[in-house]
PDB file of C-alpha atoms in Angstrom:
ATOM      1  CA  MET A   1     147.615  66.072 105.469  1.00  0.00           C
ATOM      2  CA  SER A   2     147.389  68.789 103.896  1.00  0.00           C
ATOM      3  CA  ALA A   3     147.488  72.499 105.417  1.00  0.00           C
ATOM      4  CA  VAL A   4     144.986  74.535 105.984  1.00  0.00           C
ATOM      5  CA  ASP A   5     144.983  78.224 105.406  1.00  0.00           C
ATOM      6  CA  PHE A   6     142.407  80.045 107.789  1.00  0.00           C
ATOM      7  CA  GLY A   7     143.689  83.523 105.847  1.00  0.00           C
ATOM      8  CA  VAL A   8     140.410  82.740 103.617  1.00  0.00           C
ATOM      9  CA  LEU A   9     138.003  83.210 106.528  1.00  0.00           C
ATOM     10  CA  LYS A  10     138.780  86.693 106.276  1.00  0.00           C
ATOM     11  CA  LEU A  11     136.954  87.112 103.306  1.00  0.00           C
ATOM     12  CA  ILE A  12     133.563  85.554 104.969  1.00  0.00           C
ATOM     13  CA  PRO A  13     132.825  89.229 106.050  1.00  0.00           C
ATOM     14  CA  GLU A  14     133.575  91.027 102.729  1.00  0.00           C
ATOM     15  CA  MET A  15     131.286  88.208 101.095  1.00  0.00           C
ATOM     16  CA  LEU A  16     128.669  89.039 103.303  1.00  0.00           C
ATOM     17  CA  LYS A  17     128.503  92.645 102.399  1.00  0.00           C
ATOM     18  CA  GLU A  18     128.619  91.438  98.720  1.00  0.00           C
ATOM     19  CA  MET A  19     125.349  88.785  99.226  1.00  0.00           C
ATOM     20  CA  GLN A  20     123.796  91.629 101.244  1.00  0.00           C
ATOM     21  CA  GLU A  21     123.891  94.350  98.496  1.00  0.00           C
ATOM     22  CA  LEU A  22     122.999  91.545  96.281  1.00  0.00           C
ATOM     23  CA  LYS A  23     119.506  90.508  97.399  1.00  0.00           C
ATOM     24  CA  ASP A  24     119.059  94.505  97.460  1.00  0.00           C
ATOM     25  CA  GLU A  25     119.477  94.777  94.209  1.00  0.00           C
ATOM     26  CA  VAL A  26     117.630  91.605  93.670  1.00  0.00           C
ATOM     27  CA  ILE A  27     114.375  93.327  95.893  1.00  0.00           C
ATOM     28  CA  GLU A  28     114.517  96.730  94.375  1.00  0.00           C
ATOM     29  CA  LEU A  29     114.426  94.397  90.724  1.00  0.00           C
ATOM     30  CA  ARG A  30     111.406  92.969  92.129  1.00  0.00           C
ATOM     31  CA  GLN A  31     110.081  96.339  92.918  1.00  0.00           C
ATOM     32  CA  HIS A  32     110.538  97.224  89.200  1.00  0.00           C
ATOM     33  CA  ILE A  33     108.888  94.435  88.189  1.00  0.00           C
ATOM     34  CA  LYS A  34     106.192  93.451  89.760  1.00  0.00           C
ATOM     35  CA  PRO A  35     105.753  96.175  92.324  1.00  0.00           C
ATOM     36  CA  LYS A  36     105.200  94.886  95.902  1.00  0.00           C
ATOM     37  CA  TYR A  37     103.521  98.602  96.776  1.00  0.00           C
ATOM     38  CA  ASP A  38     101.546 100.652  95.612  1.00  0.00           C
ATOM     39  CA  LEU A  39     104.089 103.527  95.903  1.00  0.00           C
ATOM     40  CA  THR A  40     101.719 105.974  94.549  1.00  0.00           C
ATOM     41  CA  LYS A  41      99.426 105.662  97.452  1.00  0.00           C
ATOM     42  CA  ARG A  42      99.825 106.674 101.414  1.00  0.00           C
ATOM     43  CA  ALA A  43      99.918 102.938 102.494  1.00  0.00           C
ATOM     44  CA  GLY A  44     102.473 101.756 100.022  1.00  0.00           C
ATOM     45  CA  VAL A  45     104.861 104.721 100.896  1.00  0.00           C
ATOM     46  CA  MET A  46     104.454 103.744 104.552  1.00  0.00           C
ATOM     47  CA  LYS A  47     105.262 100.166 104.353  1.00  0.00           C
ATOM     48  CA  TYR A  48     107.674 100.708 101.661  1.00  0.00           C
ATOM     49  CA  LEU A  49     109.483 103.040 103.859  1.00  0.00           C
ATOM     50  CA  ASN A  50     108.659 101.002 107.070  1.00  0.00           C
ATOM     51  CA  ILE A  51     107.459 104.708 108.469  1.00  0.00           C
ATOM     52  CA  SER A  52     104.215 105.682 110.215  1.00  0.00           C
ATOM     53  CA  ASP A  53     101.396 107.912 109.002  1.00  0.00           C
ATOM     54  CA  SER A  54     102.785 110.694 111.544  1.00  0.00           C
ATOM     55  CA  THR A  55     106.125 110.573 109.894  1.00  0.00           C
ATOM     56  CA  ILE A  56     104.580 111.372 106.662  1.00  0.00           C
ATOM     57  CA  THR A  57     102.577 114.041 107.182  1.00  0.00           C
ATOM     58  CA  LYS A  58     105.515 115.389 109.439  1.00  0.00           C
ATOM     59  CA  TYR A  59     107.672 115.240 105.978  1.00  0.00           C
ATOM     60  CA  LEU A  60     105.084 117.075 103.915  1.00  0.00           C
ATOM     61  CA  LYS A  61     104.186 119.590 106.456  1.00  0.00           C
ATOM     62  CA  GLU A  62     108.476 120.521 106.701  1.00  0.00           C
ATOM     63  CA  GLY A  63     108.890 119.603 102.874  1.00  0.00           C
ATOM     64  CA  THR A  64     110.558 116.961 103.372  1.00  0.00           C
ATOM     65  CA  PHE A  65     109.007 115.144 100.287  1.00  0.00           C
ATOM     66  CA  ARG A  66     109.045 118.232  97.783  1.00  0.00           C
ATOM     67  CA  GLU A  67     105.307 118.631  95.791  1.00  0.00           C
ATOM     68  CA  GLY A  68     105.949 118.576  92.550  1.00  0.00           C
ATOM     69  CA  TYR A  69     108.891 115.947  92.775  1.00  0.00           C
ATOM     70  CA  HIS A  70     107.923 113.811  95.413  1.00  0.00           C
ATOM     71  CA  PHE A  71     104.090 113.618  95.160  1.00  0.00           C
ATOM     72  CA  TYR A  72     101.360 115.707  93.112  1.00  0.00           C
ATOM     73  CA  ARG A  73      98.381 117.242  95.014  1.00  0.00           C
ATOM     74  CA  GLU A  74      94.954 117.228  93.464  1.00  0.00           C
ATOM     75  CA  LEU A  75      91.867 119.079  93.593  1.00  0.00           C
ATOM     76  CA  LYS A  76      88.883 116.857  93.268  1.00  0.00           C
ATOM     77  CA  GLN A  77      85.453 118.731  94.112  1.00  0.00           C
ATOM     78  CA  SER A  78      86.733 120.067  97.783  1.00  0.00           C
ATOM     79  CA  LYS A  79      89.138 117.091  98.424  1.00  0.00           C
ATOM     80  CA  SER A  80      92.536 117.376  98.187  1.00  0.00           C
ATOM     81  CA  THR A  81      94.288 113.842  97.202  1.00  0.00           C
ATOM     82  CA  ILE A  82      97.812 113.529  97.516  1.00  0.00           C
ATOM     83  CA  THR A  83      99.485 111.003  94.807  1.00  0.00           C
ATOM     84  CA  PHE A  84     102.861 110.404  95.632  1.00  0.00           C
ATOM     85  CA  VAL A  85     105.833 109.926  92.491  1.00  0.00           C
ATOM     86  CA  SER A  86     106.869 106.164  92.486  1.00  0.00           C
ATOM     87  CA  GLY A  87     110.611 106.786  91.515  1.00  0.00           C
ATOM     88  CA  ALA A  88     111.631 109.807  93.240  1.00  0.00           C
ATOM     89  CA  ILE A  89     110.118 107.654  96.433  1.00  0.00           C
ATOM     90  CA  GLU A  90     112.165 105.433  95.587  1.00  0.00           C
ATOM     91  CA  GLU A  91     114.994 107.469  95.530  1.00  0.00           C
ATOM     92  CA  PHE A  92     114.431 109.076  98.891  1.00  0.00           C
ATOM     93  CA  LYS A  93     114.701 105.266 100.291  1.00  0.00           C
ATOM     94  CA  LYS A  94     118.176 104.965  98.796  1.00  0.00           C
ATOM     95  CA  GLU A  95     119.682 108.844  99.414  1.00  0.00           C
ATOM     96  CA  LYS A  96     117.678 107.620 103.140  1.00  0.00           C
ATOM     97  CA  GLU A  97     120.237 104.734 103.575  1.00  0.00           C
ATOM     98  CA  LYS A  98     123.469 106.119 102.912  1.00  0.00           C
TER      99      LYS A  98
END
């Protein structure tokens, strides 16, 4: 009978962490290739960041989302339309997760 080295079991948590990081990278790459969310629109940003509409309003009001970087404001007739910058929103999510 051969001896079993149970020391390798210590590697499992490390391997699990690596697998999770790879999974996150795949999700991010899929978002770039075929976007699941329209990150230029408020609804897409809400789903992507998993936050509520009131949180977006708070981020806009308090300056967490910076105008000219995270979003642009367009005036159409008397209505103000906000268009988010997808790259800046993706970067925001990465920074938030750190």
